Amino acid sequence: VRHSDPCSCDPDHPLIGLLRESLHEVNGVEIGFKRANYATDARCFAHCTTPTVTIGVSQDGCHGEYEWVSLPSVDRMTKALVLFCSRVM
């Protein structure tokens, strides 16, 4: 069994605030935080003091035979990430 230490970030970090604002502006809803019990590559960046979050699109059946994603949510996520990057630069 593989194990990684848990990671988290400061929800008040300025970059996290910019991301939340960008997601809110595009989606029209406040974005909250929740704990999740799974592994992602975010843990590799978190240990380098880079603030990390895991975000995604509307989907179901992750990694299963009937996995799907909502294409409109992919479009919204793309717009939000472009907006976020334009604010960071």
XYZ file of N, CA and C in Angstrom:
267
model
N 0.853 -1.174 0.000
C 0.000 0.000 0.000
C 0.897 1.234 0.000
N 0.618 2.126 -0.916
C 1.370 3.381 -0.970
C 0.705 4.410 -0.075
N 1.531 5.312 0.427
C 1.031 6.333 1.340
C 1.733 7.643 1.063
N 0.992 8.723 1.122
C 1.554 10.068 1.045
C 1.009 10.872 2.203
N 1.821 11.776 2.693
C 1.342 12.655 3.746
C 0.233 13.544 3.190
N -0.730 13.892 4.010
C -1.795 14.786 3.540
C -1.234 16.178 3.248
N -1.906 16.882 2.369
C -1.487 18.251 2.080
C -2.706 19.165 2.162
N -2.438 20.408 2.419
C -3.494 21.410 2.477
C -2.882 22.754 2.125
N -3.724 23.735 1.918
C -3.215 25.071 1.646
C -4.021 26.084 2.434
N -3.478 27.274 2.540
C -4.133 28.366 3.245
C -5.229 28.935 2.343
N -6.497 28.820 2.721
C -7.567 29.345 1.874
C -7.523 30.861 1.722
N -6.727 31.538 2.562
C -6.590 32.987 2.474
C -5.383 33.422 1.652
N -4.662 32.469 1.055
C -3.516 32.822 0.213
C -4.020 33.667 -0.959
N -3.278 34.719 -1.347
C -3.729 35.593 -2.437
C -4.027 34.862 -3.750
N -3.235 33.852 -4.103
C -3.502 33.118 -5.341
C -4.802 32.326 -5.262
N -5.074 31.779 -4.103
C -6.323 31.037 -3.917
C -7.501 32.001 -4.016
N -7.331 33.199 -3.463
C -8.378 34.212 -3.578
C -8.649 34.591 -5.028
N -7.593 34.765 -5.816
C -7.765 35.086 -7.237
C -8.460 33.953 -7.987
N -8.115 32.734 -7.651
C -8.755 31.590 -8.295
C -10.236 31.537 -7.945
N -10.546 31.717 -6.674
C -11.951 31.699 -6.243
C -12.740 32.808 -6.927
N -12.145 34.004 -7.022
C -12.822 35.123 -7.696
C -13.075 34.806 -9.165
N -12.100 34.226 -9.814
C -12.247 33.881 -11.234
C -13.330 32.833 -11.431
N -13.335 31.806 -10.603
C -14.358 30.769 -10.687
C -15.747 31.342 -10.402
N -15.828 32.229 -9.416
C -17.108 32.848 -9.075
C -17.612 33.716 -10.216
N -16.710 34.503 -10.806
C -17.109 35.397 -11.889
C -17.677 34.624 -13.083
N -17.066 33.500 -13.408
C -17.509 32.712 -14.561
C -18.739 31.866 -14.234
N -18.776 31.280 -13.043
C -19.850 30.344 -12.691
C -21.016 30.987 -11.963
N -20.792 32.159 -11.392
C -21.869 32.848 -10.688
C -22.207 32.292 -9.323
N -21.368 31.436 -8.780
C -21.599 30.883 -7.446
C -20.298 30.941 -6.651
N -20.448 31.045 -5.335
C -19.284 31.018 -4.456
C -18.681 29.617 -4.461
N -17.366 29.552 -4.469
C -16.660 28.276 -4.468
C -16.178 27.985 -3.052
N -16.541 26.844 -2.535
C -16.141 26.463 -1.191
C -15.000 25.462 -1.202
N -14.535 25.131 -0.029
C -13.479 24.139 0.144
C -14.052 22.926 0.848
N -13.501 21.768 0.540
C -13.876 20.556 1.262
C -12.657 19.639 1.304
N -12.682 18.748 2.263
C -11.632 17.736 2.349
C -11.953 16.590 1.407
N -10.911 15.979 0.890
C -11.110 14.825 0.016
C -10.054 13.779 0.343
N -10.421 12.534 0.219
C -9.526 11.439 0.549
C -9.127 10.694 -0.720
N -8.193 11.261 -1.450
C -7.649 10.620 -2.636
C -6.298 11.251 -2.925
N -5.569 10.663 -3.821
C -4.224 11.165 -4.132
C -4.227 11.865 -5.491
N -3.521 12.979 -5.556
C -3.287 13.680 -6.816
C -1.837 14.144 -6.819
N -1.395 14.640 -7.947
C -0.043 15.183 -8.021
C 0.085 16.509 -7.281
N -1.015 17.056 -6.795
C -0.968 18.298 -6.022
C -0.024 18.152 -4.832
N 0.059 16.954 -4.293
C 0.924 16.738 -3.122
C 2.392 17.032 -3.441
N 2.786 16.843 -4.699
C 4.173 17.115 -5.083
C 4.480 18.602 -5.027
N 3.508 19.426 -5.398
C 3.700 20.874 -5.378
C 3.500 21.445 -3.982
N 2.598 20.870 -3.225
C 2.307 21.364 -1.882
C 3.544 21.311 -0.998
N 4.373 20.317 -1.180
C 5.570 20.188 -0.361
C 6.669 21.150 -0.799
N 6.438 21.870 -1.890
C 7.362 22.918 -2.360
C 6.827 24.288 -1.984
N 5.884 24.345 -1.092
C 5.216 25.552 -0.605
C 4.405 26.280 -1.674
N 4.064 25.596 -2.756
C 3.173 26.159 -3.763
C 1.739 25.885 -3.325
N 0.889 26.924 -3.234
C -0.495 26.660 -2.839
C -1.180 25.797 -3.893
N -1.821 24.742 -3.457
C -2.450 23.813 -4.393
C -3.895 23.547 -3.999
N -4.725 23.427 -5.010
C -6.103 22.996 -4.833
C -6.411 22.033 -5.971
N -7.416 21.237 -5.780
C -7.885 20.352 -6.833
C -9.268 20.836 -7.237
N -9.412 21.177 -8.502
C -10.688 21.644 -9.021
C -11.059 20.783 -10.215
N -12.297 20.826 -10.596
C -12.689 20.006 -11.730
C -13.988 20.474 -12.349
N -14.432 19.704 -13.286
C -15.651 20.006 -14.030
C -16.764 19.069 -13.583
N -17.970 19.336 -14.021
C -19.091 18.440 -13.715
C -18.852 17.113 -14.424
N -18.893 16.039 -13.646
C -18.581 14.718 -14.193
C -19.155 13.641 -13.300
N -19.054 12.407 -13.772
C -19.431 11.262 -12.958
C -18.738 10.021 -13.518
N -18.634 9.006 -12.697
C -18.040 7.747 -13.128
C -16.538 7.817 -13.302
N -15.891 8.639 -12.511
C -14.448 8.882 -12.667
C -13.652 7.582 -12.821
N -12.931 7.473 -13.911
C -12.071 6.337 -14.248
C -12.836 5.029 -14.445
N -14.133 5.130 -14.627
C -14.939 3.928 -14.816
C -15.367 3.748 -16.263
N -16.091 2.692 -16.497
C -16.536 2.356 -17.852
C -17.449 3.427 -18.442
N -18.228 4.081 -17.583
C -19.192 5.073 -18.073
C -18.830 6.492 -17.623
N -17.550 6.773 -17.549
C -17.098 8.115 -17.167
C -17.575 9.147 -18.191
N -17.986 10.328 -17.689
C -18.400 11.389 -18.589
C -18.083 12.744 -17.962
N -17.990 13.764 -18.794
C -17.846 15.143 -18.331
C -18.849 16.009 -19.080
N -19.254 17.064 -18.445
C -20.155 18.036 -19.054
C -19.331 19.015 -19.882
N -19.546 19.054 -21.182
C -18.776 19.959 -22.040
C -19.004 21.433 -21.705
N -20.220 21.863 -21.364
C -20.367 23.261 -20.940
C -19.538 23.586 -19.693
N -19.391 22.617 -18.777
C -18.579 22.880 -17.581
C -17.090 22.935 -17.943
N -16.678 22.202 -18.970
C -15.289 22.298 -19.444
C -15.057 23.700 -20.013
N -16.015 24.222 -20.773
C -15.899 25.580 -21.310
C -15.807 26.610 -20.186
N -16.652 26.472 -19.171
C -16.611 27.416 -18.046
C -15.292 27.328 -17.294
N -14.796 26.114 -17.085
C -13.524 25.962 -16.379
C -12.392 26.599 -17.179
N -12.404 26.407 -18.484
C -11.384 27.010 -19.342
C -11.418 28.526 -19.216
N -12.603 29.111 -19.269
C -12.733 30.572 -19.145
C -12.236 31.051 -17.781
N -12.568 30.315 -16.731
C -12.138 30.701 -15.396
C -10.618 30.627 -15.246
N -10.000 29.598 -15.811
C -8.543 29.471 -15.710
C -7.822 30.519 -16.539
N -8.366 30.861 -17.702
C -7.777 31.935 -18.515
C -7.881 33.258 -17.758
N -9.028 33.516 -17.145
C -9.222 34.728 -16.350
C -8.238 34.756 -15.185
N -8.110 33.645 -14.476
C -7.168 33.549 -13.349
C -5.749 33.859 -13.814
N -5.313 33.238 -14.890
C -3.942 33.462 -15.392
C -3.736 34.906 -15.806
N -4.739 35.538 -16.398
C -4.590 36.932 -16.801
C -4.453 37.839 -15.586
N -5.062 37.474 -14.469
C -4.964 38.267 -13.230
C -3.629 38.051 -12.527
N -3.068 36.877 -12.680
C -1.786 36.580 -12.029
C -0.642 37.258 -12.773
N -0.756 37.293 -14.083
C 0.322 37.879 -14.886
C 0.179 39.350 -14.840
